[in-house]
Amino acid sequence: AQSVSQHNHHVILSEAASLELGCNYSYGGTVNLFWYVQYPGQHLQLLLKYFSGDPLVKGIKGFEAEFIKSKFSFNLRKPSVQWSDTAEYFCAVNADTGRRALTFGSGTRLQVQP
Amino acid sequence: GAVVSQHPSWVICKSGTSVKIECRSLDFQATTMFWYRQFPKQSLMLMATSNEGSKATYEQGVEKDKFLINHASLTLSTLTVTSAHPEDSSFYICSAREWDRVDQPQHFGDGTRLSIL
């Protein structure tokens, strides 16, 4: 069965610091990968997705993620965070197993201090 | 962008009551809808997948008689928690996908916080 690991549970950064959130998945076949963000009191929103092509994916609000197949990773990055990036970030995967739903990681709470 | 509306946002009720949660896709037709449950500080756990006009597919360990799912139209799915008990208290989230393709993103509702007294 596919699974997703997010090793950073809670990250605290100052504004303008660089961000990298780790995401690893366990499945050897073709995968579709997603990063979702949940701002306080709001619903989950799609940040970016990867399903083929260039392994470096650019999303909204200056976020990007790199798919490294050999490492089964899809880490999220942002060069300079803002206070408004404070949120919960979820990595999710959908593999070509016929299961149509996403499998989510446990989430990473990002707190950006002004 | 695609919007999913979930109602109600918060429910408090007595043990033994049945509670219905609605999930609507407002500006697209959702061939597939998903119901998740989220415990505090934990990830979203898939409960079931529903397709319009057919029976829902439940994940292992989810009681289908306890959590009734109806996907009567391409824009509406409902989750009914029957005879709810305190252990059913949780945050329930629905999502919808316009096309039944795994590379298409899911659009999420705001969630329903269910508290059973």
PDB file of C-alpha atoms in Angstrom:
ATOM      1  CA  ALA A   1       0.000   0.000   0.000  1.00  0.00           C
ATOM      2  CA  GLN A   2       1.158   3.501  -0.713  1.00  0.00           C
ATOM      3  CA  SER A   3       2.164   5.723   2.198  1.00  0.00           C
ATOM      4  CA  VAL A   4       3.493   9.239   2.633  1.00  0.00           C
ATOM      5  CA  SER A   5       5.899  10.489   5.288  1.00  0.00           C
ATOM      6  CA  GLN A   6       6.401  14.070   6.314  1.00  0.00           C
ATOM      7  CA  HIS A   7       9.215  14.168   8.806  1.00  0.00           C
ATOM      8  CA  ASN A   8       8.893  17.780   9.906  1.00  0.00           C
ATOM      9  CA  HIS A   9       5.842  18.087  12.122  1.00  0.00           C
ATOM     10  CA  HIS A  10       6.328  21.671  13.218  1.00  0.00           C
ATOM     11  CA  VAL A  11       8.651  24.216  11.637  1.00  0.00           C
ATOM     12  CA  ILE A  12       9.249  27.714  12.953  1.00  0.00           C
ATOM     13  CA  LEU A  13      10.992  30.237  10.729  1.00  0.00           C
ATOM     14  CA  SER A  14      11.588  33.951  10.630  1.00  0.00           C
ATOM     15  CA  GLU A  15      10.380  35.980   7.688  1.00  0.00           C
ATOM     16  CA  ALA A  16      12.721  35.877   4.680  1.00  0.00           C
ATOM     17  CA  ALA A  17      14.178  32.529   5.741  1.00  0.00           C
ATOM     18  CA  SER A  18      14.278  29.731   3.201  1.00  0.00           C
ATOM     19  CA  LEU A  19      11.941  26.788   3.538  1.00  0.00           C
ATOM     20  CA  GLU A  20      12.222  23.141   2.679  1.00  0.00           C
ATOM     21  CA  LEU A  21       9.632  20.621   3.823  1.00  0.00           C
ATOM     22  CA  GLY A  22      10.373  16.967   3.327  1.00  0.00           C
ATOM     23  CA  CYS A  23       8.025  14.436   1.768  1.00  0.00           C
ATOM     24  CA  ASN A  24       8.776  10.808   1.031  1.00  0.00           C
ATOM     25  CA  TYR A  25       6.444   8.220  -0.394  1.00  0.00           C
ATOM     26  CA  SER A  26       6.563   4.481  -0.609  1.00  0.00           C
ATOM     27  CA  TYR A  27       5.551   3.081  -3.955  1.00  0.00           C
ATOM     28  CA  GLY A  28       7.736   1.858  -6.771  1.00  0.00           C
ATOM     29  CA  GLY A  29       5.522   2.573  -9.732  1.00  0.00           C
ATOM     30  CA  THR A  30       4.173   5.684 -11.401  1.00  0.00           C
ATOM     31  CA  VAL A  31       2.942   8.310  -8.984  1.00  0.00           C
ATOM     32  CA  ASN A  32       1.142  11.622  -9.049  1.00  0.00           C
ATOM     33  CA  LEU A  33       2.278  13.960  -6.295  1.00  0.00           C
ATOM     34  CA  PHE A  34       0.603  16.950  -4.717  1.00  0.00           C
ATOM     35  CA  TRP A  35       1.219  19.562  -2.089  1.00  0.00           C
ATOM     36  CA  TYR A  36      -1.796  21.103  -0.393  1.00  0.00           C
ATOM     37  CA  VAL A  37      -1.892  24.003   2.043  1.00  0.00           C
ATOM     38  CA  GLN A  38      -4.447  24.691   4.740  1.00  0.00           C
ATOM     39  CA  TYR A  39      -4.452  28.227   6.091  1.00  0.00           C
ATOM     40  CA  PRO A  40      -5.987  28.722   9.540  1.00  0.00           C
ATOM     41  CA  GLY A  41      -9.743  28.338   9.331  1.00  0.00           C
ATOM     42  CA  GLN A  42      -9.741  27.566   5.631  1.00  0.00           C
ATOM     43  CA  HIS A  43     -10.073  24.525   3.420  1.00  0.00           C
ATOM     44  CA  LEU A  44      -7.249  22.630   1.777  1.00  0.00           C
ATOM     45  CA  GLN A  45      -5.933  24.327  -1.343  1.00  0.00           C
ATOM     46  CA  LEU A  46      -3.697  22.923  -4.042  1.00  0.00           C
ATOM     47  CA  LEU A  47      -0.212  24.441  -4.086  1.00  0.00           C
ATOM     48  CA  LEU A  48       1.261  22.399  -6.896  1.00  0.00           C
ATOM     49  CA  LYS A  49       1.208  18.989  -8.488  1.00  0.00           C
ATOM     50  CA  TYR A  50       3.467  16.681 -10.437  1.00  0.00           C
ATOM     51  CA  PHE A  51       2.387  13.904 -12.748  1.00  0.00           C
ATOM     52  CA  SER A  52       4.979  13.857 -15.539  1.00  0.00           C
ATOM     53  CA  GLY A  53       7.631  15.921 -17.301  1.00  0.00           C
ATOM     54  CA  ASP A  54       9.979  18.359 -15.629  1.00  0.00           C
ATOM     55  CA  PRO A  55      10.622  17.095 -12.093  1.00  0.00           C
ATOM     56  CA  LEU A  56      10.907  20.670 -10.829  1.00  0.00           C
ATOM     57  CA  VAL A  57       7.384  21.938 -10.436  1.00  0.00           C
ATOM     58  CA  LYS A  58       6.453  25.529  -9.737  1.00  0.00           C
ATOM     59  CA  GLY A  59       3.276  26.326  -7.903  1.00  0.00           C
ATOM     60  CA  ILE A  60       1.410  29.303  -6.571  1.00  0.00           C
ATOM     61  CA  LYS A  61       2.775  31.919  -4.161  1.00  0.00           C
ATOM     62  CA  GLY A  62       6.416  31.238  -5.020  1.00  0.00           C
ATOM     63  CA  PHE A  63       6.454  27.606  -3.947  1.00  0.00           C
ATOM     64  CA  GLU A  64       8.189  24.872  -5.879  1.00  0.00           C
ATOM     65  CA  ALA A  65       8.825  21.175  -5.402  1.00  0.00           C
ATOM     66  CA  GLU A  66      11.285  18.738  -6.862  1.00  0.00           C
ATOM     67  CA  PHE A  67      10.455  15.144  -7.655  1.00  0.00           C
ATOM     68  CA  ILE A  68      13.469  12.897  -7.143  1.00  0.00           C
ATOM     69  CA  LYS A  69      12.423   9.440  -8.200  1.00  0.00           C
ATOM     70  CA  SER A  70      15.538   7.704  -6.899  1.00  0.00           C
ATOM     71  CA  LYS A  71      14.886   9.087  -3.444  1.00  0.00           C
ATOM     72  CA  PHE A  72      11.095   8.691  -3.544  1.00  0.00           C
ATOM     73  CA  SER A  73      10.911  12.322  -2.494  1.00  0.00           C
ATOM     74  CA  PHE A  74       8.889  15.396  -3.376  1.00  0.00           C
ATOM     75  CA  ASN A  75      10.192  18.169  -1.136  1.00  0.00           C
ATOM     76  CA  LEU A  76       8.539  21.562  -1.039  1.00  0.00           C
ATOM     77  CA  ARG A  77      10.670  24.700  -1.151  1.00  0.00           C
ATOM     78  CA  LYS A  78      10.340  28.443  -0.991  1.00  0.00           C
ATOM     79  CA  PRO A  79      13.376  30.763  -1.054  1.00  0.00           C
ATOM     80  CA  SER A  80      11.927  33.409   1.241  1.00  0.00           C
ATOM     81  CA  VAL A  81       8.896  32.826   3.447  1.00  0.00           C
ATOM     82  CA  GLN A  82       6.412  35.446   4.559  1.00  0.00           C
ATOM     83  CA  TRP A  83       4.256  35.674   7.650  1.00  0.00           C
ATOM     84  CA  SER A  84       1.261  34.881   5.450  1.00  0.00           C
ATOM     85  CA  ASP A  85       2.756  31.453   4.690  1.00  0.00           C
ATOM     86  CA  THR A  86       1.868  30.338   8.206  1.00  0.00           C
ATOM     87  CA  ALA A  87      -0.282  27.259   7.596  1.00  0.00           C
ATOM     88  CA  GLU A  88      -0.424  23.480   7.597  1.00  0.00           C
ATOM     89  CA  TYR A  89       1.164  21.807   4.584  1.00  0.00           C
ATOM     90  CA  PHE A  90       0.195  18.346   3.380  1.00  0.00           C
ATOM     91  CA  CYS A  91       1.971  16.177   0.882  1.00  0.00           C
ATOM     92  CA  ALA A  92      -0.220  13.674  -0.968  1.00  0.00           C
ATOM     93  CA  VAL A  93       0.293  10.916  -3.473  1.00  0.00           C
ATOM     94  CA  ASN A  94      -1.826   8.971  -5.877  1.00  0.00           C
ATOM     95  CA  ALA A  95      -0.238   5.917  -7.435  1.00  0.00           C
ATOM     96  CA  ASP A  96      -1.310   3.912 -10.462  1.00  0.00           C
ATOM     97  CA  THR A  97      -2.822   1.216  -8.282  1.00  0.00           C
ATOM     98  CA  GLY A  98      -6.403   1.866  -9.251  1.00  0.00           C
ATOM     99  CA  ARG A  99      -7.041   3.587  -5.955  1.00  0.00           C
ATOM    100  CA  ARG A 100      -8.434   6.913  -6.970  1.00  0.00           C
ATOM    101  CA  ALA A 101      -8.162   8.765  -3.697  1.00  0.00           C
ATOM    102  CA  LEU A 102      -5.160  10.605  -2.373  1.00  0.00           C
ATOM    103  CA  THR A 103      -3.002   9.303   0.432  1.00  0.00           C
ATOM    104  CA  PHE A 104      -1.925  12.152   2.673  1.00  0.00           C
ATOM    105  CA  GLY A 105       1.093  12.670   4.847  1.00  0.00           C
ATOM    106  CA  SER A 106       0.610  13.697   8.453  1.00  0.00           C
ATOM    107  CA  GLY A 107       1.174  17.361   7.648  1.00  0.00           C
ATOM    108  CA  THR A 108       3.707  19.982   8.657  1.00  0.00           C
ATOM    109  CA  ARG A 109       2.714  23.023  10.617  1.00  0.00           C
ATOM    110  CA  LEU A 110       4.710  26.043   9.465  1.00  0.00           C
ATOM    111  CA  GLN A 111       4.872  29.046  11.721  1.00  0.00           C
ATOM    112  CA  VAL A 112       6.514  32.154  10.293  1.00  0.00           C
ATOM    113  CA  GLN A 113       7.464  34.785  12.799  1.00  0.00           C
ATOM    114  CA  PRO A 114       7.525  38.435  11.713  1.00  0.00           C
TER     115      PRO A 114
ATOM    116  CA  GLY B   1     -11.576  28.138  -9.498  1.00  0.00           C
ATOM    117  CA  ALA B   2     -13.482  25.052  -8.508  1.00  0.00           C
ATOM    118  CA  VAL B   3     -15.440  25.457  -5.293  1.00  0.00           C
ATOM    119  CA  VAL B   4     -16.745  22.772  -2.991  1.00  0.00           C
ATOM    120  CA  SER B   5     -19.301  23.755  -0.403  1.00  0.00           C
ATOM    121  CA  GLN B   6     -19.748  21.678   2.729  1.00  0.00           C
ATOM    122  CA  HIS B   7     -22.613  22.131   5.146  1.00  0.00           C
ATOM    123  CA  PRO B   8     -22.962  22.414   8.074  1.00  0.00           C
ATOM    124  CA  SER B   9     -19.593  23.640   9.265  1.00  0.00           C
ATOM    125  CA  TRP B  10     -20.206  22.688  12.901  1.00  0.00           C
ATOM    126  CA  VAL B  11     -22.650  20.319  14.511  1.00  0.00           C
ATOM    127  CA  ILE B  12     -23.185  19.584  18.183  1.00  0.00           C
ATOM    128  CA  CYS B  13     -25.734  16.928  19.015  1.00  0.00           C
ATOM    129  CA  LYS B  14     -26.716  14.298  21.532  1.00  0.00           C
ATOM    130  CA  SER B  15     -25.551  10.708  21.445  1.00  0.00           C
ATOM    131  CA  GLY B  16     -27.843   8.526  19.352  1.00  0.00           C
ATOM    132  CA  THR B  17     -28.716  11.254  16.872  1.00  0.00           C
ATOM    133  CA  SER B  18     -28.155  10.857  13.150  1.00  0.00           C
ATOM    134  CA  VAL B  19     -26.324  13.690  11.426  1.00  0.00           C
ATOM    135  CA  LYS B  20     -26.273  14.478   7.712  1.00  0.00           C
ATOM    136  CA  ILE B  21     -23.422  16.387   6.100  1.00  0.00           C
ATOM    137  CA  GLU B  22     -23.752  17.761   2.572  1.00  0.00           C
ATOM    138  CA  CYS B  23     -21.007  18.269   0.037  1.00  0.00           C
ATOM    139  CA  ARG B  24     -21.719  20.236  -3.122  1.00  0.00           C
ATOM    140  CA  SER B  25     -19.584  21.115  -6.113  1.00  0.00           C
ATOM    141  CA  LEU B  26     -20.689  24.625  -7.027  1.00  0.00           C
ATOM    142  CA  ASP B  27     -19.237  25.283 -10.453  1.00  0.00           C
ATOM    143  CA  PHE B  28     -18.351  21.894 -11.823  1.00  0.00           C
ATOM    144  CA  GLN B  29     -19.760  18.423 -12.037  1.00  0.00           C
ATOM    145  CA  ALA B  30     -18.017  15.983  -9.769  1.00  0.00           C
ATOM    146  CA  THR B  31     -17.937  12.441 -11.040  1.00  0.00           C
ATOM    147  CA  THR B  32     -16.092  11.385  -7.914  1.00  0.00           C
ATOM    148  CA  MET B  33     -16.350  12.622  -4.365  1.00  0.00           C
ATOM    149  CA  PHE B  34     -14.309  11.567  -1.373  1.00  0.00           C
ATOM    150  CA  TRP B  35     -15.024  11.656   2.344  1.00  0.00           C
ATOM    151  CA  TYR B  36     -12.177  12.039   4.805  1.00  0.00           C
ATOM    152  CA  ARG B  37     -11.922  12.117   8.542  1.00  0.00           C
ATOM    153  CA  GLN B  38      -9.269  14.125  10.348  1.00  0.00           C
ATOM    154  CA  PHE B  39      -8.340  13.695  13.989  1.00  0.00           C
ATOM    155  CA  PRO B  40      -6.553  16.508  15.836  1.00  0.00           C
ATOM    156  CA  LYS B  41      -2.975  16.962  14.665  1.00  0.00           C
ATOM    157  CA  GLN B  42      -3.273  13.982  12.338  1.00  0.00           C
ATOM    158  CA  SER B  43      -3.580  13.509   8.648  1.00  0.00           C
ATOM    159  CA  LEU B  44      -6.699  13.072   6.595  1.00  0.00           C
ATOM    160  CA  MET B  45      -7.866   9.478   6.543  1.00  0.00           C
ATOM    161  CA  LEU B  46      -9.988   8.393   3.614  1.00  0.00           C
ATOM    162  CA  MET B  47     -13.324   6.948   4.650  1.00  0.00           C
ATOM    163  CA  ALA B  48     -14.976   6.281   1.310  1.00  0.00           C
ATOM    164  CA  THR B  49     -15.087   7.112  -2.362  1.00  0.00           C
ATOM    165  CA  SER B  50     -18.380   7.760  -4.060  1.00  0.00           C
ATOM    166  CA  ASN B  51     -19.377   7.987  -7.690  1.00  0.00           C
ATOM    167  CA  GLU B  52     -22.611   9.455  -8.871  1.00  0.00           C
ATOM    168  CA  GLY B  53     -25.325   6.868  -9.191  1.00  0.00           C
ATOM    169  CA  SER B  54     -23.422   3.957  -7.689  1.00  0.00           C
ATOM    170  CA  LYS B  55     -22.609   2.580  -4.283  1.00  0.00           C
ATOM    171  CA  ALA B  56     -19.752   4.077  -2.357  1.00  0.00           C
ATOM    172  CA  THR B  57     -16.501   2.205  -1.892  1.00  0.00           C
ATOM    173  CA  TYR B  58     -15.554   2.140   1.764  1.00  0.00           C
ATOM    174  CA  GLU B  59     -12.062   1.850   3.154  1.00  0.00           C
ATOM    175  CA  GLN B  60     -11.196  -1.058   5.357  1.00  0.00           C
ATOM    176  CA  GLY B  61     -12.421  -0.559   8.880  1.00  0.00           C
ATOM    177  CA  VAL B  62     -15.100   1.977   7.994  1.00  0.00           C
ATOM    178  CA  GLU B  63     -18.599   0.757   8.834  1.00  0.00           C
ATOM    179  CA  LYS B  64     -20.838   1.309   5.843  1.00  0.00           C
ATOM    180  CA  ASP B  65     -23.978   1.002   7.955  1.00  0.00           C
ATOM    181  CA  LYS B  66     -22.645   3.630  10.310  1.00  0.00           C
ATOM    182  CA  PHE B  67     -21.516   6.112   7.685  1.00  0.00           C
ATOM    183  CA  LEU B  68     -24.103   6.190   4.912  1.00  0.00           C
ATOM    184  CA  ILE B  69     -23.004   7.901   1.720  1.00  0.00           C
ATOM    185  CA  ASN B  70     -25.315   8.972  -1.045  1.00  0.00           C
ATOM    186  CA  HIS B  71     -24.065  10.523  -4.281  1.00  0.00           C
ATOM    187  CA  ALA B  72     -27.395  11.254  -5.891  1.00  0.00           C
ATOM    188  CA  SER B  73     -26.248  13.796  -8.460  1.00  0.00           C
ATOM    189  CA  LEU B  74     -23.104  15.095 -10.090  1.00  0.00           C
ATOM    190  CA  THR B  75     -23.032  18.038  -7.699  1.00  0.00           C
ATOM    191  CA  LEU B  76     -24.124  16.550  -4.384  1.00  0.00           C
ATOM    192  CA  SER B  77     -22.899  13.869  -2.039  1.00  0.00           C
ATOM    193  CA  THR B  78     -24.117  13.350   1.509  1.00  0.00           C
ATOM    194  CA  LEU B  79     -22.598  11.592   4.491  1.00  0.00           C
ATOM    195  CA  THR B  80     -24.963  10.517   7.245  1.00  0.00           C
ATOM    196  CA  VAL B  81     -23.486   9.469  10.553  1.00  0.00           C
ATOM    197  CA  THR B  82     -26.160   7.198  11.976  1.00  0.00           C
ATOM    198  CA  SER B  83     -26.754   6.862  15.716  1.00  0.00           C
ATOM    199  CA  ALA B  84     -23.696   8.976  16.436  1.00  0.00           C
ATOM    200  CA  HIS B  85     -21.681   8.393  19.598  1.00  0.00           C
ATOM    201  CA  PRO B  86     -18.925  10.457  21.231  1.00  0.00           C
ATOM    202  CA  GLU B  87     -16.214   8.433  19.480  1.00  0.00           C
ATOM    203  CA  ASP B  88     -17.619   9.661  16.166  1.00  0.00           C
ATOM    204  CA  SER B  89     -16.679  13.217  17.111  1.00  0.00           C
ATOM    205  CA  SER B  90     -14.198  14.389  14.528  1.00  0.00           C
ATOM    206  CA  PHE B  91     -13.566  16.722  11.627  1.00  0.00           C
ATOM    207  CA  TYR B  92     -15.107  15.416   8.403  1.00  0.00           C
ATOM    208  CA  ILE B  93     -13.914  16.759   5.068  1.00  0.00           C
ATOM    209  CA  CYS B  94     -15.244  16.106   1.611  1.00  0.00           C
ATOM    210  CA  SER B  95     -13.498  16.621  -1.679  1.00  0.00           C
ATOM    211  CA  ALA B  96     -14.564  16.433  -5.282  1.00  0.00           C
ATOM    212  CA  ARG B  97     -12.840  15.795  -8.561  1.00  0.00           C
ATOM    213  CA  GLU B  98     -14.279  16.821 -11.876  1.00  0.00           C
ATOM    214  CA  TRP B  99     -12.769  14.027 -13.929  1.00  0.00           C
ATOM    215  CA  ASP B 100     -12.168  10.528 -12.686  1.00  0.00           C
ATOM    216  CA  ARG B 101      -8.459  10.701 -13.426  1.00  0.00           C
ATOM    217  CA  VAL B 102      -5.768  10.283 -10.830  1.00  0.00           C
ATOM    218  CA  ASP B 103      -3.731  13.221 -12.156  1.00  0.00           C
ATOM    219  CA  GLN B 104      -6.559  15.642 -11.557  1.00  0.00           C
ATOM    220  CA  PRO B 105      -6.517  17.545  -8.261  1.00  0.00           C
ATOM    221  CA  GLN B 106      -9.182  17.224  -5.659  1.00  0.00           C
ATOM    222  CA  HIS B 107     -11.031  20.304  -4.469  1.00  0.00           C
ATOM    223  CA  PHE B 108     -11.829  20.356  -0.788  1.00  0.00           C
ATOM    224  CA  GLY B 109     -14.721  21.615   1.269  1.00  0.00           C
ATOM    225  CA  ASP B 110     -14.207  23.596   4.467  1.00  0.00           C
ATOM    226  CA  GLY B 111     -14.971  20.589   6.616  1.00  0.00           C
ATOM    227  CA  THR B 112     -17.572  19.815   9.260  1.00  0.00           C
ATOM    228  CA  ARG B 113     -16.683  19.641  12.900  1.00  0.00           C
ATOM    229  CA  LEU B 114     -18.926  17.072  14.552  1.00  0.00           C
ATOM    230  CA  SER B 115     -19.206  16.997  18.327  1.00  0.00           C
ATOM    231  CA  ILE B 116     -21.306  14.299  19.959  1.00  0.00           C
ATOM    232  CA  LEU B 117     -22.236  14.863  23.575  1.00  0.00           C
TER     233      LEU B 117
END
